[in-house]
Tab-separated table of C-alpha atoms in Angstrom:
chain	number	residue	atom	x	y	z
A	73	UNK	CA	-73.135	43.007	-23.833
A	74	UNK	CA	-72.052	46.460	-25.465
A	75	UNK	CA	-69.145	44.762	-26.460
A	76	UNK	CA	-70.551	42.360	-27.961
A	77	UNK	CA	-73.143	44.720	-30.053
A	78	UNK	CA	-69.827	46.363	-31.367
A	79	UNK	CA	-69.180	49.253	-29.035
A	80	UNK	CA	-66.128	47.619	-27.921
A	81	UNK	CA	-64.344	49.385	-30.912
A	82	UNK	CA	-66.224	52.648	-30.084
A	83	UNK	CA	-64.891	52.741	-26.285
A	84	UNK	CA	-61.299	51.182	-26.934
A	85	UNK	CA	-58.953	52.911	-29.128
A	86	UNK	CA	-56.483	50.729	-31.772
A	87	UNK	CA	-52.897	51.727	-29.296
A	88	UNK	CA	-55.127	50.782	-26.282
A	89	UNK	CA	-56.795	47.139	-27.696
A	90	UNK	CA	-53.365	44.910	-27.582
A	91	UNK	CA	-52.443	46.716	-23.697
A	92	UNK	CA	-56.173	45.295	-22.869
A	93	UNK	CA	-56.061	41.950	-24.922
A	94	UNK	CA	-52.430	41.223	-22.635
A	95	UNK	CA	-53.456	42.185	-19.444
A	96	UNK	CA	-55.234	38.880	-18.635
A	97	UNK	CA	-51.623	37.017	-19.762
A	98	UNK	CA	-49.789	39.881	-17.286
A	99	UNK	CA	-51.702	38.967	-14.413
A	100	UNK	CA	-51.267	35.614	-14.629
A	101	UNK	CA	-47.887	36.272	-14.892
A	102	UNK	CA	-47.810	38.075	-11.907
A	103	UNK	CA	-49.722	36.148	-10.021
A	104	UNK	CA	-47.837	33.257	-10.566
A	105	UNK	CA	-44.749	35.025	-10.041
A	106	UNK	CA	-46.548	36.173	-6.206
A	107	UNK	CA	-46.954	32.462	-5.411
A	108	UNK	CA	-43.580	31.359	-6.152
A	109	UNK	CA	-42.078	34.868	-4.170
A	110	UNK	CA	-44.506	33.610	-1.501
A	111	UNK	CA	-43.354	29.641	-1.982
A	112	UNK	CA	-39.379	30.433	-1.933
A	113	UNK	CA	-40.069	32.398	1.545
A	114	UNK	CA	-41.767	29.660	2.988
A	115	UNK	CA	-39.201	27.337	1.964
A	116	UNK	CA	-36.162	29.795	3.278
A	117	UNK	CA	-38.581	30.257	6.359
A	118	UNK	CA	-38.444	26.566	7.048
A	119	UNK	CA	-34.482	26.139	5.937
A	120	UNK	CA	-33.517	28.783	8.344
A	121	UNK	CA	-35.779	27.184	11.120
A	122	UNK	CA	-34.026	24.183	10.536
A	123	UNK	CA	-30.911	25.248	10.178
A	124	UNK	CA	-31.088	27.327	13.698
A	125	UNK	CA	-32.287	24.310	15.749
A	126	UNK	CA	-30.139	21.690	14.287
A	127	UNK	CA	-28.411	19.517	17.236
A	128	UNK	CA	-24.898	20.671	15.686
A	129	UNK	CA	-23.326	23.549	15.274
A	130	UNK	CA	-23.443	24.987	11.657
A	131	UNK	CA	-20.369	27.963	11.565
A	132	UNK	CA	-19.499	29.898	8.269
A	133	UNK	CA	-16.086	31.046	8.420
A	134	UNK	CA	-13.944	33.540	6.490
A	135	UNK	CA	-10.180	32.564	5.488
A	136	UNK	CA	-8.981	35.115	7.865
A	137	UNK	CA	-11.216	32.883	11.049
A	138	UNK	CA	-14.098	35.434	10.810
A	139	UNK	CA	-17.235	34.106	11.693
A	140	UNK	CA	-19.799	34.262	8.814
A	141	UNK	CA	-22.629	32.849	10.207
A	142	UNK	CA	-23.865	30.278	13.043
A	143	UNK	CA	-26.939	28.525	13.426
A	144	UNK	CA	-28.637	29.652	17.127
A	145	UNK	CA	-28.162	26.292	18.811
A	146	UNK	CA	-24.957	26.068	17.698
A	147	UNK	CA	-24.497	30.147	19.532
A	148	UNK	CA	-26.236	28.904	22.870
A	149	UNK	CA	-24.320	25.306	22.816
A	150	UNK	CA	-21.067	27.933	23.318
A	151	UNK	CA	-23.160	29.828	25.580
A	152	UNK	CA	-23.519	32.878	22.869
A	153	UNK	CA	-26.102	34.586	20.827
A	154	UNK	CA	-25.855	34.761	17.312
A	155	UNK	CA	-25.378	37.999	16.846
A	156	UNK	CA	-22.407	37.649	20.017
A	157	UNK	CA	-20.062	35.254	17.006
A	158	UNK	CA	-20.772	36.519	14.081
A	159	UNK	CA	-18.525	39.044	12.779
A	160	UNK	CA	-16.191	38.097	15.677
A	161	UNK	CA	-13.351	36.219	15.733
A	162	UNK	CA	-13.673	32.356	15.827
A	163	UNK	CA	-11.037	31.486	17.808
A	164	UNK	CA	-12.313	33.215	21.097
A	165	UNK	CA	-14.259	29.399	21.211
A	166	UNK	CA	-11.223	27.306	20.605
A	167	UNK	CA	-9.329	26.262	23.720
A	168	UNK	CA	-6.179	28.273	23.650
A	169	UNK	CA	-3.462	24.646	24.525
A	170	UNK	CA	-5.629	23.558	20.979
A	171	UNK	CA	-5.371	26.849	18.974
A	172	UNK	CA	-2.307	26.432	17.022
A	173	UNK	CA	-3.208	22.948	16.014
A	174	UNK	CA	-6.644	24.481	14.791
A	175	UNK	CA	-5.070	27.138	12.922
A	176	UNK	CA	-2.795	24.846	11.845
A	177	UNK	CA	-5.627	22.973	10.295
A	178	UNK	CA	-7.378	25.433	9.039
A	179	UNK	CA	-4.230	26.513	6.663
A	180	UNK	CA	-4.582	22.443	5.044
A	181	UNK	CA	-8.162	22.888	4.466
A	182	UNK	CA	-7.089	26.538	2.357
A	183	UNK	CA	-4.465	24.775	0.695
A	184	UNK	CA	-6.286	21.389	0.175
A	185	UNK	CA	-10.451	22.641	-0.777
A	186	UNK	CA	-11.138	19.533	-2.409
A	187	UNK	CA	-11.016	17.331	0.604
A	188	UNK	CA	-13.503	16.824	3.596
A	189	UNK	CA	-11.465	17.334	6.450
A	190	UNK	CA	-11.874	16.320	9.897
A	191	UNK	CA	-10.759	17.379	13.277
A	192	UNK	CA	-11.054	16.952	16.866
A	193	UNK	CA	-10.281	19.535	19.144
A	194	UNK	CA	-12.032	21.049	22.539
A	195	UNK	CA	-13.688	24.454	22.590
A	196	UNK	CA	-14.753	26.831	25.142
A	197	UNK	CA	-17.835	27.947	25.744
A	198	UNK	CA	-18.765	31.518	27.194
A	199	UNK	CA	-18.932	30.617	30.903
A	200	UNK	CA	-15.475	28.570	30.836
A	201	UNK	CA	-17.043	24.729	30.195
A	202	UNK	CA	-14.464	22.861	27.864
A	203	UNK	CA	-16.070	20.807	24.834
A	204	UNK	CA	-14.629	18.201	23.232
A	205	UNK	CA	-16.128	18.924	19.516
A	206	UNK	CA	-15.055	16.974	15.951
A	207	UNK	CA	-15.340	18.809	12.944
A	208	UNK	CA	-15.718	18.124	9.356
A	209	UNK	CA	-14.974	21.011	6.983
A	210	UNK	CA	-14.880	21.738	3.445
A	211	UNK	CA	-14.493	25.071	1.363
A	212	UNK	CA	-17.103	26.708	-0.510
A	213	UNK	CA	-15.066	27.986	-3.777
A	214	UNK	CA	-17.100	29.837	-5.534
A	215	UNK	CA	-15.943	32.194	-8.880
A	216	UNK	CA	-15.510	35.573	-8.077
A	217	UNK	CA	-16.325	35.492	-4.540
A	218	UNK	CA	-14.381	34.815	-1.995
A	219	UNK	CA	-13.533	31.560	-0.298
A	220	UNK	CA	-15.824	30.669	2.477
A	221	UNK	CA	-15.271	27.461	5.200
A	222	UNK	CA	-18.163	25.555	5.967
A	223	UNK	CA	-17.603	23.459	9.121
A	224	UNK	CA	-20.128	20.909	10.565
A	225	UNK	CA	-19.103	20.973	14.521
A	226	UNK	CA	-20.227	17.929	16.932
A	227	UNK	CA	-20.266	17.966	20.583
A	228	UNK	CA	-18.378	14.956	22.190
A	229	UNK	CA	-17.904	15.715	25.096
A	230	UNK	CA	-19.913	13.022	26.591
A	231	UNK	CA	-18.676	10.385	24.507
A	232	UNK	CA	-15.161	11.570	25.339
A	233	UNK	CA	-16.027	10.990	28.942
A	234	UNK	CA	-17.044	7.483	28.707
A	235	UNK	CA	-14.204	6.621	26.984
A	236	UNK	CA	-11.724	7.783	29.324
A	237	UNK	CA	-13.882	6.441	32.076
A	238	UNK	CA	-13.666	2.979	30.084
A	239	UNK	CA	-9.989	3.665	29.720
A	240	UNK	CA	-10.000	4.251	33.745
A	241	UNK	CA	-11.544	0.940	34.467
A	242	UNK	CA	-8.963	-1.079	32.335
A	243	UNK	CA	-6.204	0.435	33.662
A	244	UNK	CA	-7.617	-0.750	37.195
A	245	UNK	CA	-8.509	-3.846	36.408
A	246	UNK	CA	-4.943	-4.352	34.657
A	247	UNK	CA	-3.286	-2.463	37.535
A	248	UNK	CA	-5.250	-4.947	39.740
A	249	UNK	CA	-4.094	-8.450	37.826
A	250	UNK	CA	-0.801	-7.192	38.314
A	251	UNK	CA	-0.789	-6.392	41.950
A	252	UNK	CA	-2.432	-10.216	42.362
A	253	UNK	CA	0.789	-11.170	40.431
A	254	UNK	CA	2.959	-9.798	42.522
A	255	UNK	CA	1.029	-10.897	45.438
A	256	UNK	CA	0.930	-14.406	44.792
A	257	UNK	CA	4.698	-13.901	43.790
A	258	UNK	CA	5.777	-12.092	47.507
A	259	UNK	CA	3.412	-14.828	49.633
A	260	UNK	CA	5.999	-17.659	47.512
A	261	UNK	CA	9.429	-15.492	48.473
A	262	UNK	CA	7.881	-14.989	52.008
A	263	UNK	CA	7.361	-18.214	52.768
A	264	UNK	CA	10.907	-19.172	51.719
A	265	UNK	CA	12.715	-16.666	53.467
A	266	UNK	CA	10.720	-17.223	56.465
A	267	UNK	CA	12.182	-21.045	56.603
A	268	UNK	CA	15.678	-19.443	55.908
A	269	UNK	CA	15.458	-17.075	58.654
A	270	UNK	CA	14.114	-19.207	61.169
A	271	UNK	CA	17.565	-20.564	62.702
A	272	UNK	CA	18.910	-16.853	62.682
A	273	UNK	CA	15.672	-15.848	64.992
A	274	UNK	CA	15.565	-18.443	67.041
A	275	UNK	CA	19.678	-19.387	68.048
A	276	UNK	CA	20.349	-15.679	69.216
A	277	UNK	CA	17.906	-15.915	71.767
A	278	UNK	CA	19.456	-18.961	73.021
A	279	UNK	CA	23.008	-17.865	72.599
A	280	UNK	CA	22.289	-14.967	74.620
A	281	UNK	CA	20.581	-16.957	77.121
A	282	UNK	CA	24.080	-18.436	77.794
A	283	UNK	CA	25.848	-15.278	77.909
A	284	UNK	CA	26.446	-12.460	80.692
A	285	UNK	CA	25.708	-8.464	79.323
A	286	UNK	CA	29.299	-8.041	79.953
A	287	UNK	CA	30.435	-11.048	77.547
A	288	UNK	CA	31.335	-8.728	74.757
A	289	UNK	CA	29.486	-10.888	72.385
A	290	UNK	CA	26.614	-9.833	73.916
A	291	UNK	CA	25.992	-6.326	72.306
A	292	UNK	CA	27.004	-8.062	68.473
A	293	UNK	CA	24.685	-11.051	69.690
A	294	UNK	CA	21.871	-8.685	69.964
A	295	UNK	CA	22.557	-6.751	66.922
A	296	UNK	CA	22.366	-10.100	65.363
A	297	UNK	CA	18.763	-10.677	66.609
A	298	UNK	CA	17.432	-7.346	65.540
A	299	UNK	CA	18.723	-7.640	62.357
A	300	UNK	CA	16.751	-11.078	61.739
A	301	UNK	CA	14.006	-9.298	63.462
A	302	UNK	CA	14.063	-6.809	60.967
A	303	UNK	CA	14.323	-9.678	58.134
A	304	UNK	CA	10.756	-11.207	59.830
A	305	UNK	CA	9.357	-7.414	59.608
A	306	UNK	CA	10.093	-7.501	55.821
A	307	UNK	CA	8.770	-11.139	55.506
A	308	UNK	CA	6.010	-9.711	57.162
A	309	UNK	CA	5.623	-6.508	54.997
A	310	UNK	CA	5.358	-9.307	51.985
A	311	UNK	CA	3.201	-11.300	53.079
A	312	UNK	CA	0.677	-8.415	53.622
A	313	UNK	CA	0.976	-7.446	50.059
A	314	UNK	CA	0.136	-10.994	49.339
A	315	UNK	CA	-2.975	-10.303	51.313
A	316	UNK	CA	-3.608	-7.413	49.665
A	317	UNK	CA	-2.757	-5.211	52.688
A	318	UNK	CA	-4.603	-7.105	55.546
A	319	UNK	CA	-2.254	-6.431	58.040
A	320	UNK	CA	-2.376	-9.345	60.787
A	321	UNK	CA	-2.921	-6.879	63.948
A	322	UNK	CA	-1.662	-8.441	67.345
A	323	UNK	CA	-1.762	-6.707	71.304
A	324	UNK	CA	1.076	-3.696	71.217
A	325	UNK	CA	2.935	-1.474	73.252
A	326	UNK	CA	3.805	1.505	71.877
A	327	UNK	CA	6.439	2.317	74.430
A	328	UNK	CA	7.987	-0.897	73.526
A	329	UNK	CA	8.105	-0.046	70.346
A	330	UNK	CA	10.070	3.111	70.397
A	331	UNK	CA	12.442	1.258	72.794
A	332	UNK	CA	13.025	-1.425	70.351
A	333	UNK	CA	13.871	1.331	67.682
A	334	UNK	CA	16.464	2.940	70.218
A	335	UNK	CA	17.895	0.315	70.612
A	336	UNK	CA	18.295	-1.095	66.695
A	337	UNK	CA	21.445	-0.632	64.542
A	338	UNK	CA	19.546	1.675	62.145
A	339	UNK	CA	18.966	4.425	65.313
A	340	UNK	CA	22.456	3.906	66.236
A	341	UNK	CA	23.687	4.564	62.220
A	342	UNK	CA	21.651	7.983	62.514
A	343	UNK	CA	22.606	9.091	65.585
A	344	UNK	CA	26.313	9.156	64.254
A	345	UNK	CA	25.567	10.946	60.865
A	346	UNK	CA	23.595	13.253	63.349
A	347	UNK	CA	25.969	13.969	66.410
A	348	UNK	CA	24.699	17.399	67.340
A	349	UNK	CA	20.763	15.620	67.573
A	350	UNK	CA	19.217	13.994	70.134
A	351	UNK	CA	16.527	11.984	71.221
A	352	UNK	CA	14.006	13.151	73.966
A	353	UNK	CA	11.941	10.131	75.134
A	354	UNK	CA	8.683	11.655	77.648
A	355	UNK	CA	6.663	8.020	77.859
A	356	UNK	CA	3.646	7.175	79.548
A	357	UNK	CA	3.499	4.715	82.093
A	358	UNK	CA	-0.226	4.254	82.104
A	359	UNK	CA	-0.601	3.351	78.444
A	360	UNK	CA	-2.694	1.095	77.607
A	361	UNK	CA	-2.308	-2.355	74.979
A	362	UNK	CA	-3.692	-1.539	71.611
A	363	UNK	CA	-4.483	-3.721	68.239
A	364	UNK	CA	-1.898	-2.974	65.724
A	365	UNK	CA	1.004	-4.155	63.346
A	366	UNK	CA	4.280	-3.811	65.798
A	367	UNK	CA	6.636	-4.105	62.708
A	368	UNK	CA	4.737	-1.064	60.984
A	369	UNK	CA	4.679	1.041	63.616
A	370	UNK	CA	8.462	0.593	64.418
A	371	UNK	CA	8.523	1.766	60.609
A	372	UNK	CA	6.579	4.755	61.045
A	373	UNK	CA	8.283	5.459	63.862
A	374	UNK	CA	11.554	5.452	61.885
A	375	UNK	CA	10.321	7.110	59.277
A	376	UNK	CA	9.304	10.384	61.309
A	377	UNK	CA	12.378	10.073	63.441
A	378	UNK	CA	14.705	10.619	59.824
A	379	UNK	CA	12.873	13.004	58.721
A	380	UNK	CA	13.091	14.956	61.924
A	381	UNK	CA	17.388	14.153	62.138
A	382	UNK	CA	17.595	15.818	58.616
A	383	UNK	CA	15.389	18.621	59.295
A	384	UNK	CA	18.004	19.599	61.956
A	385	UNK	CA	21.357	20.347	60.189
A	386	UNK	CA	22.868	22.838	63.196
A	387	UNK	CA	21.426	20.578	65.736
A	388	UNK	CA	18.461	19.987	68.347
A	389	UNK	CA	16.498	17.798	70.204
A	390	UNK	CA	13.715	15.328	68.658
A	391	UNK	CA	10.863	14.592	71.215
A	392	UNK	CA	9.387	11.511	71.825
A	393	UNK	CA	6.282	12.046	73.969
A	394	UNK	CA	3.287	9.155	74.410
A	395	UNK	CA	0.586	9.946	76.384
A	396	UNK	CA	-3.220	8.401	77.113
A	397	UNK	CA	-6.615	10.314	76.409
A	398	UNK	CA	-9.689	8.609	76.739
A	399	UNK	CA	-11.579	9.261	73.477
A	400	UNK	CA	-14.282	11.948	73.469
């Protein structure tokens, strides 16, 4: 009201009048300038907030692979805390059999910063877990300030794994068609060499049948009949892969077993590459008939019996023992 009577001019001086008449325009000015201070913190509030719990992993790297900055899921996805990678050296999280290829890669995006490039690699996280990660990167190029990588990383691990279990499954089910192939293939042969060999089973027995163990036919006569023997094993052998190893089990006796392998050509070849080693045969009399494939057990048998010839350059004795225990 005194203002408006006059006394305005009375109480306010000329140099102080155009300080007073601006000072409504300066606070507005600074109040405005408040909001939008309190506005862009907000906003960088909620950028870093989404930036730290992205599902990805945000890294800022230096040319020379130092670690700018890294968003804090990204940190605890490599089992880290921010503060743990940045400053450090990003290639503690590559997996060292993929590091030069990285680095290698890192040198094209420097030389290239126009392009999006992208990667796939595996990383290591903090506790020793590999990653299978693909990256897309791209250089920030700014003037006058040096040039900064910004890589976008992706864990794929997962997906990695259901690929190569997808890749596992073909290969058996390929691997499979092919063994049916062959199968269906070895039950044809079998068959026809079965026929074949049928005379040269059967006319031994009856040529020996004729014969006195001092003819000295005899021994080649037998030799004869184990080797066709042998053939029917074989035949046999086939056939079961036609079956898909369903092996036709029949009553056995092991002791006859190991004397039909004493008594083969094949025994008789080793014991004369192996003069100075010999057989020790400690058999059971009370053994007992059992369910099994007589042709693969006389292989077995041979198969140990080798291996325990050529163990023995300087000589020894191999020992054949069978015995019966009742189970439990």
């Amino acid at each position: 009201e005194c203002l408006h009577q006059g006394a305005y001019d009375y109480l306010v001086k000329d140099e102080q009048r155009a300080y007073i008449e601006s000072l409504p325009s300066t606070m507005s000015n600074i109040m405005a300038r408040k909001e939008t201070e309190q506005a862009l913190d907000a906003s960088e509030s909620r950028y870093q907030d989404l930036f730290d719990n992205a599902p990805d992993m945000y890294f800022q790297v230096s040319a020379e692979g130092i670690v700018l900055s890294v968003n804090r899921r990204g940190a605890a996805q490599l089992g880290y805390g921010v503060e743990e990678l940045v400053g450090g050296d990003i290639w503690k999280v590559v997996y060292p059999e993929d590091l030069s290829y990285v680095q290698t890669q890192i040198q094209q995006v420097m030389e290239e910063p126009e392009h999006i490039h992208r990667i796939e690699f595996r990383k290591i996280t903090k506790t020793g877990e590999v990653l299978h990660v693909a990256e897309s990167l791209t250089v920030q190029d700014e003037p006058g300030l040096p040039r900064v990588i910004r890589i976008l990383c992706r864990d794929i691990t997962a997906q990695k794994m259901a690929e190569e279990h997808a890749h596992n499954l073909q290969a058996r089910l390929a691997r499979s068609e092919r063994m049916e192939s062959i199968g269906l293939l070895a039950g044809g042969v079998a068959h026809d060499l079965n026929n074949i060999l049928g005379p040269m089973v059967a006319y031994p027995d009856l040529l020996l049948q004729g014969l006195d163990e001092s003819d000295k036919n005899y021994p080649i006569i037998q030799d004869i009949r184990s080797s066709a023997n042998r053939a029917v094993a074989i035949i046999r052998d086939l056939l079961t892969m036609a079956r898909r190893g369903r092996y036709e089990l029949t009553p056995v006796r092991l002791n006859e077993v190991i004397s039909d392998y004493q008594k083969s050509s094949s025994f008789k070849e080793l014991s004369l590459l192996h003069p100075d080693v010999h057989t020790v045969l400690q058999l059971s009399e009370e053994l007992p008939w059992i369910a099994g494939a007589s042709a693969n057990l006389g292989k077995l048998l041979m198969n140990l019996v080798i291996n325990a010839y050529e163990s023995m350059p300087d000589g020894g004795d191999v020992r054949i023992e069978t015995s019966h225990h009742d189970a439990g």
